[in-house]
Coordinates of N, CA and C in Angstrom, one line a residue:
Chain A
S28 N 0.8 -1.2 0.0 CA 0.0 0.0 0.0 C 0.9 1.3 0.0
Y29 N 0.3 2.4 -0.1 CA 1.0 3.7 -0.1 C 0.2 4.7 0.6
D30 N 0.8 5.3 1.6 CA 0.1 6.2 2.5 C 0.2 7.7 2.1
L31 N -0.9 8.4 2.1 CA -0.9 9.8 1.9 C -1.6 10.4 3.1
T32 N -1.0 11.5 3.6 CA -1.5 12.1 4.8 C -2.1 13.5 4.6
Q33 N -3.3 13.7 5.0 CA -4.0 15.0 4.9 C -4.5 15.4 6.3
P34 N -4.6 16.7 6.6 CA -5.2 17.1 7.8 C -6.7 16.7 7.8
P35 N -7.3 16.3 8.9 CA -8.7 15.9 8.9 C -9.7 17.1 8.5
S36 N -9.3 18.3 8.9 CA -10.2 19.4 8.7 C -9.5 20.7 8.6
V37 N -10.1 21.6 7.8 CA -9.7 22.9 7.6 C -10.9 23.8 7.6
S38 N -10.8 25.0 8.4 CA -11.9 25.9 8.4 C -11.5 27.3 8.0
V39 N -12.3 27.9 7.2 CA -12.0 29.3 6.8 C -13.3 30.1 6.7
S40 N -13.2 31.4 6.7 CA -14.3 32.2 6.5 C -14.5 32.5 5.0
P41 N -15.7 32.8 4.5 CA -15.8 33.2 3.1 C -14.9 34.3 2.7
G42 N -14.3 34.1 1.5 CA -13.4 35.1 1.0 C -12.0 34.9 1.4
Q43 N -11.7 34.1 2.4 CA -10.4 33.8 2.8 C -9.8 32.7 1.9
T44 N -8.5 32.4 2.2 CA -7.8 31.3 1.5 C -7.7 30.1 2.3
A45 N -8.0 29.0 1.7 CA -7.9 27.7 2.3 C -6.7 26.9 1.7
T46 N -5.9 26.3 2.5 CA -4.8 25.5 2.0 C -5.0 24.1 2.6
I47 N -4.9 23.1 1.8 CA -5.0 21.7 2.2 C -3.8 20.9 1.7
T48 N -3.1 20.3 2.6 CA -1.9 19.6 2.3 C -2.0 18.1 2.2
C49 N -1.1 17.6 1.4 CA -1.1 16.1 1.2 C 0.4 15.7 1.2
S50 N 0.8 14.8 2.1 CA 2.2 14.4 2.2 C 2.3 12.9 2.1
G51 N 3.4 12.5 1.5 CA 3.7 11.1 1.3 C 5.1 10.8 0.9
D52 N 5.5 9.6 1.0 CA 6.9 9.2 0.7 C 7.1 9.4 -0.8
R53 N 8.2 10.1 -1.1 CA 8.7 10.3 -2.5 C 7.6 11.0 -3.4
L54 N 6.8 11.8 -2.7 CA 5.8 12.5 -3.5 C 6.3 13.4 -4.5
E55 N 7.5 13.9 -4.3 CA 8.1 14.9 -5.2 C 8.3 14.2 -6.6
N56 N 8.3 12.9 -6.7 CA 8.5 12.2 -7.9 C 7.3 11.7 -8.6
K57 N 6.1 12.1 -8.0 CA 4.9 11.5 -8.5 C 3.9 12.6 -8.9
N58 N 2.9 12.2 -9.7 CA 1.8 13.1 -10.0 C 0.7 13.0 -8.9
V59 N 0.2 14.1 -8.4 CA -0.8 14.1 -7.4 C -2.0 14.8 -8.0
C60 N -3.2 14.2 -7.7 CA -4.4 14.9 -8.1 C -5.3 15.1 -6.9
W61 N -6.3 15.9 -7.1 CA -7.2 16.3 -6.0 C -8.7 16.1 -6.5
Y62 N -9.5 15.6 -5.6 CA -10.9 15.4 -5.8 C -11.7 16.2 -4.8
Q63 N -12.8 16.8 -5.2 CA -13.8 17.4 -4.3 C -15.0 16.5 -4.2
Q64 N -15.5 16.3 -3.0 CA -16.7 15.5 -2.9 C -17.7 16.3 -1.9
R65 N -18.7 16.8 -2.5 CA -19.8 17.4 -1.7 C -20.6 16.3 -1.1
P66 N -21.3 16.6 0.0 CA -22.1 15.6 0.7 C -23.1 14.9 -0.2
G67 N -23.1 13.6 -0.2 CA -24.1 12.8 -0.9 C -23.8 12.8 -2.4
R68 N -22.6 13.3 -2.8 CA -22.3 13.3 -4.3 C -21.1 12.5 -4.6
A69 N -20.9 12.2 -5.8 CA -19.7 11.5 -6.3 C -18.6 12.5 -6.3
P70 N -17.3 12.1 -6.2 CA -16.2 13.0 -6.3 C -16.1 13.6 -7.7
I71 N -15.4 14.7 -7.8 CA -15.1 15.3 -9.1 C -13.6 15.7 -9.0
L72 N -13.0 15.6 -10.2 CA -11.5 16.0 -10.3 C -11.4 17.5 -10.3
V73 N -10.6 18.1 -9.4 CA -10.4 19.5 -9.4 C -9.0 19.9 -9.7
M74 N -8.0 19.0 -9.6 CA -6.6 19.3 -9.9 C -5.9 18.0 -10.3
Y75 N -5.0 18.1 -11.3 CA -4.2 17.0 -11.7 C -2.8 17.4 -11.9
Q76 N -1.9 16.4 -11.9 CA -0.4 16.6 -12.1 C 0.0 17.8 -11.2
D77 N -0.4 17.7 -9.9 CA 0.0 18.7 -8.9 C -0.7 20.0 -9.0
S78 N -0.7 20.6 -10.2 CA -1.0 22.0 -10.3 C -1.8 22.4 -11.6
Q79 N -2.4 21.4 -12.2 CA -3.1 21.6 -13.4 C -4.6 21.5 -13.1
R80 N -5.4 22.5 -13.7 CA -6.8 22.5 -13.4 C -7.6 22.0 -14.6
P81 N -8.5 21.1 -14.4 CA -9.3 20.6 -15.5 C -10.2 21.7 -16.0
S82 N -10.7 21.6 -17.2 CA -11.6 22.7 -17.7 C -12.9 22.6 -16.8
G83 N -13.4 23.8 -16.6 CA -14.6 23.9 -15.8 C -14.4 24.1 -14.3
I84 N -13.2 23.9 -13.9 CA -12.9 24.2 -12.4 C -12.5 25.6 -12.3
P85 N -13.1 26.3 -11.3 CA -12.8 27.8 -11.2 C -11.3 28.1 -10.9
E86 N -10.9 29.3 -11.4 CA -9.5 29.7 -11.2 C -9.1 29.8 -9.8
R87 N -10.0 30.0 -8.9 CA -9.6 30.1 -7.5 C -9.0 28.8 -6.9
F88 N -9.1 27.7 -7.6 CA -8.5 26.5 -7.2 C -7.1 26.5 -7.9
S89 N -6.0 26.2 -7.0 CA -4.7 26.1 -7.6 C -4.0 25.0 -6.8
G90 N -2.9 24.6 -7.4 CA -2.1 23.5 -6.7 C -0.6 23.8 -6.8
S91 N 0.1 23.3 -5.8 CA 1.6 23.5 -5.8 C 2.2 22.2 -5.2
S92 N 3.5 22.2 -5.3 CA 4.3 21.0 -4.8 C 5.6 21.5 -4.2
S93 N 6.0 21.0 -3.1 CA 7.3 21.3 -2.5 C 7.8 20.1 -1.7
G94 N 8.8 19.5 -2.2 CA 9.3 18.3 -1.6 C 8.3 17.2 -1.6
T95 N 8.1 16.6 -0.4 CA 7.1 15.5 -0.3 C 5.7 16.0 0.1
T96 N 5.4 17.3 -0.1 CA 4.1 17.8 0.2 C 3.5 18.5 -1.0
V97 N 2.3 18.2 -1.3 CA 1.5 18.8 -2.3 C 0.4 19.6 -1.7
T98 N 0.1 20.8 -2.2 CA -0.9 21.6 -1.6 C -2.0 22.1 -2.6
L99 N -3.2 22.0 -2.1 CA -4.4 22.5 -2.8 C -4.8 23.8 -2.2
T100 N -4.8 24.9 -2.9 CA -5.2 26.2 -2.4 C -6.5 26.7 -3.1
I101 N -7.4 27.1 -2.2 CA -8.6 27.7 -2.7 C -8.6 29.2 -2.3
S102 N -8.5 30.1 -3.2 CA -8.5 31.5 -2.9 C -9.9 32.1 -3.0
G103 N -10.2 33.0 -2.1 CA -11.5 33.6 -2.1 C -12.6 32.5 -1.9
V104 N -12.5 31.7 -0.9 CA -13.4 30.6 -0.7 C -14.8 31.0 -0.7
Q105 N -15.6 30.2 -1.3 CA -17.1 30.5 -1.3 C -17.8 29.3 -0.6
A106 N -19.0 29.6 -0.2 CA -19.8 28.6 0.5 C -19.9 27.3 -0.2
E107 N -20.0 27.4 -1.5 CA -20.1 26.1 -2.4 C -18.9 25.3 -2.3
D108 N -17.8 25.8 -1.8 CA -16.5 25.0 -1.8 C -16.5 24.1 -0.6
E109 N -17.5 24.2 0.3 CA -17.5 23.4 1.5 C -17.7 21.9 1.0
A110 N -16.8 21.1 1.4 CA -16.8 19.7 0.8 C -15.6 19.0 1.5
D111 N -15.5 17.7 1.1 CA -14.4 16.9 1.5 C -13.4 16.9 0.3
Y112 N -12.1 17.0 0.6 CA -11.1 17.0 -0.5 C -10.2 15.9 -0.3
Y113 N -9.9 15.1 -1.4 CA -9.0 14.0 -1.3 C -7.8 14.1 -2.3
C114 N -6.6 13.9 -1.8 CA -5.5 13.8 -2.8 C -5.4 12.3 -3.2
Q115 N -4.7 12.1 -4.3 CA -4.5 10.7 -4.8 C -3.3 10.7 -5.6
S116 N -2.5 9.6 -5.5 CA -1.4 9.4 -6.3 C -1.2 7.8 -6.5
V117 N -0.1 7.5 -7.0 CA 0.2 6.1 -7.3 C 1.5 5.7 -6.7
D118 N 1.6 4.5 -6.2 CA 2.9 4.1 -5.5 C 4.0 3.9 -6.5
S119 N 5.2 3.6 -6.1 CA 6.4 3.5 -6.9 C 6.3 2.4 -8.0
S120 N 5.6 1.4 -7.7 CA 5.5 0.3 -8.6 C 4.5 0.6 -9.7
G121 N 3.7 1.7 -9.5 CA 2.7 2.0 -10.5 C 1.4 1.2 -10.4
T122 N 1.3 0.5 -9.3 CA 0.2 -0.4 -9.1 C -0.9 0.1 -8.2
Y123 N -0.5 0.6 -7.1 CA -1.5 1.0 -6.0 C -1.9 2.4 -6.2
R124 N -3.2 2.7 -6.5 CA -3.8 4.0 -6.5 C -4.2 4.4 -5.1
A125 N -3.5 5.3 -4.4 CA -3.7 5.6 -3.0 C -4.5 6.9 -2.9
F126 N -5.4 7.0 -2.0 CA -6.1 8.2 -1.7 C -5.6 8.6 -0.3
G127 N -5.5 9.9 -0.1 CA -5.4 10.5 1.2 C -6.6 10.3 2.0
G128 N -6.5 10.5 3.3 CA -7.7 10.2 4.2 C -8.8 11.2 4.1
G129 N -8.5 12.3 3.4 CA -9.6 13.3 3.1 C -9.5 14.5 4.1
T130 N -9.8 15.6 3.7 CA -9.9 16.8 4.5 C -11.3 17.5 4.3
K131 N -11.9 17.7 5.5 CA -13.2 18.3 5.4 C -13.0 19.8 5.5
L132 N -13.4 20.5 4.4 CA -13.3 22.0 4.4 C -14.6 22.6 4.9
T133 N -14.6 23.3 5.9 CA -15.7 24.0 6.5 C -15.6 25.5 6.2
V134 N -16.7 26.0 5.6 CA -16.7 27.5 5.3 C -17.6 28.1 6.4
L135 N -17.0 28.9 7.3 CA -17.6 29.4 8.5 C -18.7 30.4 8.2
Chain B
E7 N -23.1 13.4 -23.9 CA -22.7 13.6 -22.4 C -22.1 12.3 -21.9
V8 N -20.9 12.5 -21.3 CA -20.2 11.3 -20.7 C -21.0 10.9 -19.5
Q9 N -21.2 9.6 -19.4 CA -22.0 9.0 -18.3 C -21.5 7.7 -17.9
L10 N -21.5 7.5 -16.6 CA -21.2 6.2 -16.0 C -22.4 5.8 -15.0
V11 N -23.0 4.6 -15.2 CA -24.1 4.3 -14.4 C -23.9 2.9 -13.8
E12 N -23.7 2.9 -12.5 CA -23.5 1.6 -11.8 C -24.8 0.9 -11.4
S13 N -24.7 -0.4 -11.3 CA -25.8 -1.2 -10.8 C -25.3 -2.4 -10.2
G14 N -26.3 -3.1 -9.5 CA -25.9 -4.4 -8.9 C -25.7 -4.4 -7.4
G15 N -25.7 -3.2 -6.8 CA -25.5 -3.2 -5.4 C -26.7 -3.8 -4.7
D16 N -26.5 -4.4 -3.5 CA -27.6 -5.1 -2.8 C -27.2 -5.4 -1.4
L17 N -28.1 -5.9 -0.7 CA -27.8 -6.5 0.7 C -27.5 -7.9 0.5
V18 N -26.3 -8.3 1.0 CA -25.8 -9.7 0.8 C -25.3 -10.2 2.2
Q19 N -25.4 -11.5 2.4 CA -25.0 -12.1 3.7 C -23.5 -12.2 3.7
P20 N -22.9 -12.2 4.8 CA -21.4 -12.5 4.9 C -21.1 -13.8 4.3
G21 N -20.0 -13.7 3.5 CA -19.5 -14.9 2.8 C -20.1 -15.0 1.4
G22 N -21.1 -14.1 1.1 CA -21.8 -14.1 -0.2 C -21.0 -13.5 -1.3
S23 N -21.6 -13.4 -2.5 CA -21.0 -12.9 -3.7 C -22.0 -11.9 -4.3
L24 N -21.4 -11.0 -5.1 CA -22.2 -10.0 -5.8 C -21.4 -9.6 -7.1
R25 N -22.2 -9.2 -8.1 CA -21.5 -8.7 -9.3 C -22.0 -7.3 -9.6
L26 N -21.1 -6.3 -9.6 CA -21.5 -5.0 -10.0 C -21.2 -4.7 -11.4
S27 N -22.0 -3.9 -12.0 CA -21.9 -3.5 -13.4 C -21.8 -2.0 -13.5
C28 N -21.1 -1.5 -14.5 CA -21.0 -0.1 -14.8 C -21.2 0.1 -16.3
A29 N -22.3 0.7 -16.7 CA -22.6 1.0 -18.1 C -22.1 2.4 -18.4
T30 N -21.4 2.5 -19.5 CA -20.9 3.9 -19.9 C -21.4 4.3 -21.2
S31 N -21.3 5.6 -21.4 CA -21.8 6.2 -22.7 C -21.1 7.6 -22.9
G32 N -21.1 8.0 -24.1 CA -20.6 9.4 -24.4 C -19.1 9.5 -24.6
F33 N -18.4 8.4 -24.6 CA -17.0 8.4 -25.0 C -16.6 7.1 -25.5
T34 N -15.4 7.0 -26.1 CA -14.9 5.8 -26.7 C -14.3 4.9 -25.6
F35 N -15.1 4.0 -25.1 CA -14.8 3.2 -23.9 C -13.5 2.5 -24.1
S36 N -13.3 1.9 -25.2 CA -12.1 1.0 -25.4 C -10.8 1.8 -25.3
R37 N -10.8 3.1 -25.3 CA -9.6 3.9 -25.2 C -9.2 4.2 -23.8
F38 N -10.0 3.8 -22.8 CA -9.7 4.3 -21.4 C -9.6 3.1 -20.5
S39 N -8.7 3.2 -19.5 CA -8.7 2.4 -18.3 C -9.9 2.7 -17.5
M40 N -10.3 1.8 -16.7 CA -11.5 2.0 -15.8 C -11.1 1.5 -14.4
G41 N -11.8 2.0 -13.4 CA -11.5 1.6 -12.1 C -12.8 1.5 -11.2
W42 N -12.6 0.9 -10.1 CA -13.7 0.9 -9.0 C -13.0 1.5 -7.7
V43 N -13.8 2.4 -7.1 CA -13.4 3.0 -5.9 C -14.6 2.9 -4.9
R44 N -14.3 2.6 -3.7 CA -15.4 2.4 -2.7 C -15.3 3.4 -1.5
Q45 N -16.4 3.6 -0.9 CA -16.4 4.5 0.3 C -17.4 4.0 1.3
A46 N -16.9 3.6 2.4 CA -17.8 3.2 3.5 C -18.5 4.5 4.1
E47 N -19.6 4.3 4.7 CA -20.4 5.4 5.2 C -19.5 6.3 6.2
G48 N -19.4 7.6 5.9 CA -18.7 8.5 6.8 C -17.2 8.3 6.7
K49 N -16.7 7.5 5.8 CA -15.2 7.3 5.6 C -14.7 7.8 4.3
G50 N -13.4 7.7 4.1 CA -12.8 8.2 2.9 C -12.8 7.3 1.7
L51 N -12.3 7.7 0.6 CA -12.3 6.9 -0.6 C -11.2 5.9 -0.5
Q52 N -11.5 4.7 -1.1 CA -10.6 3.6 -1.1 C -10.5 3.0 -2.5
W53 N -9.4 3.0 -3.1 CA -9.2 2.4 -4.4 C -9.4 0.9 -4.3
V54 N -10.1 0.3 -5.3 CA -10.4 -1.1 -5.3 C -9.6 -1.8 -6.4
A55 N -9.9 -1.4 -7.6 CA -9.3 -2.1 -8.7 C -9.3 -1.2 -10.0
N56 N -8.4 -1.5 -10.9 CA -8.3 -0.9 -12.2 C -8.1 -1.9 -13.3
I57 N -8.5 -1.6 -14.5 CA -8.3 -2.5 -15.6 C -7.9 -1.7 -16.8
K58 N -7.0 -2.1 -17.6 CA -6.5 -1.4 -18.7 C -7.5 -1.4 -19.8
E59 N -7.2 -0.6 -20.9 CA -8.2 -0.4 -22.0 C -8.6 -1.7 -22.6
D60 N -7.6 -2.6 -22.8 CA -7.9 -3.9 -23.5 C -8.1 -5.0 -22.6
G61 N -8.1 -4.8 -21.3 CA -8.3 -5.8 -20.3 C -7.0 -6.6 -20.0
S62 N -5.9 -6.2 -20.6 CA -4.7 -7.0 -20.5 C -4.0 -6.9 -19.1
E63 N -4.3 -5.9 -18.4 CA -3.7 -5.7 -17.1 C -4.8 -5.4 -16.1
K64 N -4.8 -6.0 -14.9 CA -5.8 -5.8 -13.9 C -5.0 -5.6 -12.6
L65 N -5.4 -4.5 -11.9 CA -4.7 -4.2 -10.6 C -5.7 -4.2 -9.5
Y66 N -5.2 -4.6 -8.3 CA -6.1 -4.7 -7.2 C -5.5 -4.2 -5.9
S67 N -6.3 -3.6 -5.0 CA -5.8 -3.3 -3.7 C -5.6 -4.6 -2.9
D68 N -4.7 -4.5 -1.9 CA -4.4 -5.7 -1.1 C -5.6 -6.2 -0.4
T69 N -6.6 -5.3 -0.1 CA -7.7 -5.7 0.7 C -8.7 -6.6 -0.1
V70 N -8.7 -6.5 -1.4 CA -9.6 -7.3 -2.2 C -9.0 -8.3 -3.1
K71 N -7.7 -8.3 -3.2 CA -7.0 -9.2 -4.1 C -7.3 -10.6 -3.7
G72 N -7.6 -11.4 -4.7 CA -8.0 -12.8 -4.5 C -9.5 -13.0 -4.3
R73 N -10.2 -12.0 -4.0 CA -11.6 -12.1 -3.7 C -12.5 -11.4 -4.8
F74 N -11.9 -10.3 -5.3 CA -12.6 -9.5 -6.3 C -12.0 -9.7 -7.7
T75 N -12.8 -9.6 -8.7 CA -12.3 -9.7 -10.1 C -12.9 -8.5 -10.9
I76 N -12.0 -7.7 -11.5 CA -12.5 -6.7 -12.4 C -12.5 -7.2 -13.9
S77 N -13.4 -6.9 -14.7 CA -13.4 -7.3 -16.1 C -14.2 -6.2 -16.9
R78 N -14.1 -6.3 -18.2 CA -14.8 -5.3 -19.0 C -15.2 -6.0 -20.3
D79 N -16.2 -5.4 -20.9 CA -16.7 -5.8 -22.2 C -16.7 -4.6 -23.1
N80 N -15.7 -4.5 -24.0 CA -15.6 -3.2 -24.8 C -16.7 -3.2 -25.8
A81 N -17.3 -4.3 -26.2 CA -18.4 -4.3 -27.2 C -19.7 -3.7 -26.5
K82 N -19.7 -3.8 -25.2 CA -20.9 -3.3 -24.5 C -20.6 -2.1 -23.7
N83 N -19.4 -1.6 -23.8 CA -19.0 -0.3 -23.1 C -19.3 -0.4 -21.6
S84 N -18.9 -1.6 -21.0 CA -19.2 -1.8 -19.6 C -18.0 -2.4 -18.9
V85 N -18.0 -2.1 -17.6 CA -17.0 -2.7 -16.7 C -17.7 -3.3 -15.6
F86 N -17.1 -4.4 -15.0 CA -17.8 -5.2 -14.0 C -16.8 -5.4 -12.8
L87 N -17.4 -5.7 -11.7 CA -16.7 -6.1 -10.5 C -17.4 -7.3 -9.8
E88 N -16.7 -8.4 -9.9 CA -17.2 -9.7 -9.3 C -16.6 -9.7 -7.9
M89 N -17.5 -9.9 -6.9 CA -17.0 -9.9 -5.5 C -17.4 -11.2 -4.8
H90 N -16.5 -11.8 -4.2 CA -16.7 -13.0 -3.5 C -16.2 -12.9 -2.0
S91 N -16.7 -13.9 -1.2 CA -16.3 -13.9 0.2 C -16.4 -12.6 0.9
L92 N -17.6 -12.0 0.7 CA -17.8 -10.6 1.2 C -17.9 -10.6 2.7
G93 N -17.4 -9.6 3.3 CA -17.5 -9.4 4.7 C -18.0 -8.0 5.1
A94 N -18.3 -7.8 6.3 CA -18.8 -6.5 6.7 C -17.9 -5.4 6.3
E95 N -16.6 -5.6 6.2 CA -15.7 -4.5 5.9 C -15.8 -4.1 4.4
D96 N -16.6 -4.9 3.6 CA -16.8 -4.5 2.2 C -18.0 -3.7 2.0
T97 N -18.8 -3.5 3.1 CA -20.0 -2.6 3.0 C -19.5 -1.2 2.6
S98 N -20.0 -0.7 1.5 CA -19.6 0.6 1.0 C -20.5 1.0 -0.2
M99 N -20.3 2.3 -0.5 CA -20.8 2.7 -1.8 C -19.6 2.4 -2.8
Y100 N -20.0 1.8 -3.9 CA -19.0 1.5 -4.9 C -19.1 2.4 -6.1
Y101 N -18.1 3.1 -6.4 CA -18.1 4.0 -7.6 C -17.3 3.4 -8.7
C102 N -17.8 3.5 -9.9 CA -17.1 3.2 -11.1 C -16.5 4.6 -11.6
A103 N -15.3 4.5 -12.1 CA -14.6 5.8 -12.5 C -13.7 5.5 -13.7
R104 N -13.7 6.5 -14.6 CA -12.8 6.4 -15.8 C -11.4 6.9 -15.4
Y105 N -10.4 6.1 -15.7 CA -9.0 6.5 -15.4 C -8.4 7.0 -16.6
N106 N -8.2 8.3 -16.7 CA -7.7 9.0 -17.9 C -6.2 9.2 -17.7
Y107 N -5.5 8.2 -18.2 CA -4.0 8.2 -18.1 C -3.4 9.3 -19.0
D108 N -4.0 9.4 -20.2 CA -3.3 10.3 -21.2 C -3.4 11.8 -20.8
D109 N -4.6 12.2 -20.4 CA -4.7 13.6 -20.1 C -4.4 14.0 -18.7
Y110 N -4.8 13.2 -17.7 CA -4.8 13.6 -16.3 C -4.0 12.7 -15.4
V111 N -3.9 11.4 -15.8 CA -3.4 10.4 -14.8 C -4.2 10.5 -13.6
A112 N -5.5 10.4 -13.8 CA -6.5 10.5 -12.7 C -7.8 10.0 -13.1
F113 N -8.7 9.8 -12.1 CA -10.1 9.4 -12.3 C -10.8 10.7 -12.7
D114 N -11.1 10.8 -14.0 CA -11.7 12.1 -14.4 C -13.2 12.1 -14.5
I115 N -13.8 11.0 -14.6 CA -15.3 10.9 -14.6 C -15.7 9.8 -13.7
W116 N -16.8 10.1 -12.9 CA -17.2 9.2 -11.8 C -18.7 8.9 -12.0
G117 N -19.2 7.7 -11.7 CA -20.6 7.4 -11.6 C -21.1 7.9 -10.3
Q118 N -22.4 7.7 -10.1 CA -23.1 8.1 -8.9 C -23.0 7.0 -7.8
G119 N -22.5 5.8 -8.1 CA -22.3 4.8 -7.1 C -23.5 3.8 -7.0
T120 N -23.1 2.6 -6.5 CA -24.1 1.6 -6.1 C -23.7 1.1 -4.8
R121 N -24.7 0.9 -3.9 CA -24.5 0.6 -2.5 C -24.5 -0.9 -2.3
V122 N -23.4 -1.4 -1.6 CA -23.3 -2.8 -1.2 C -23.3 -2.8 0.3
T123 N -24.2 -3.7 0.8 CA -24.3 -3.8 2.3 C -24.2 -5.3 2.6
V124 N -23.2 -5.6 3.4 CA -22.9 -7.0 3.8 C -23.4 -7.2 5.3
S125 N -24.5 -7.9 5.4 CA -25.0 -8.1 6.8 C -25.9 -9.3 6.8

């Protein structure tokens, strides 16, 4: 297996910036993507290859990478951004698709 | 419109078996890897299995290896998950997802899920 670590929760007020981190062994050599999951809904892809945004995802979503930590940043958080966020990568063998434990973003 | 629709989820007794199906539409199915991801109530996402475009390679998480089998029918644009020796720990919502290796190296399209309860 392959372990990715995320903080369980992040809280911000509307309009502020939310940062969600994902750390894992040798993550600097891997592609990391992020999924947003609103309550009762299926996940949607919001970031891929650390910092690339799929079409249709608002520009306030951005990603970055530094060493073994990858970060999802949401600037100017809106109420609709309240959701669980999961990072995901692949282990060194290319076999195991690992998800982080998820971070619950609360918009105060 | 790209669509993934799962079916086959049910209440099953411990030790039982179940077969999940995922019907797809709106894209060239045979060009994409596919996967299954599950989520227990109130818990996080857990990868279950992936299958390559032509079915030549199948990958499984350690927790299901030997009990679950992923397969696909490119003529019917469908992917399946055969599950055996089910236990309470397999109780989850099961999502079918398209694994887009060329563009994203990620699961870019997800179905709405089908629920499996082992009790």
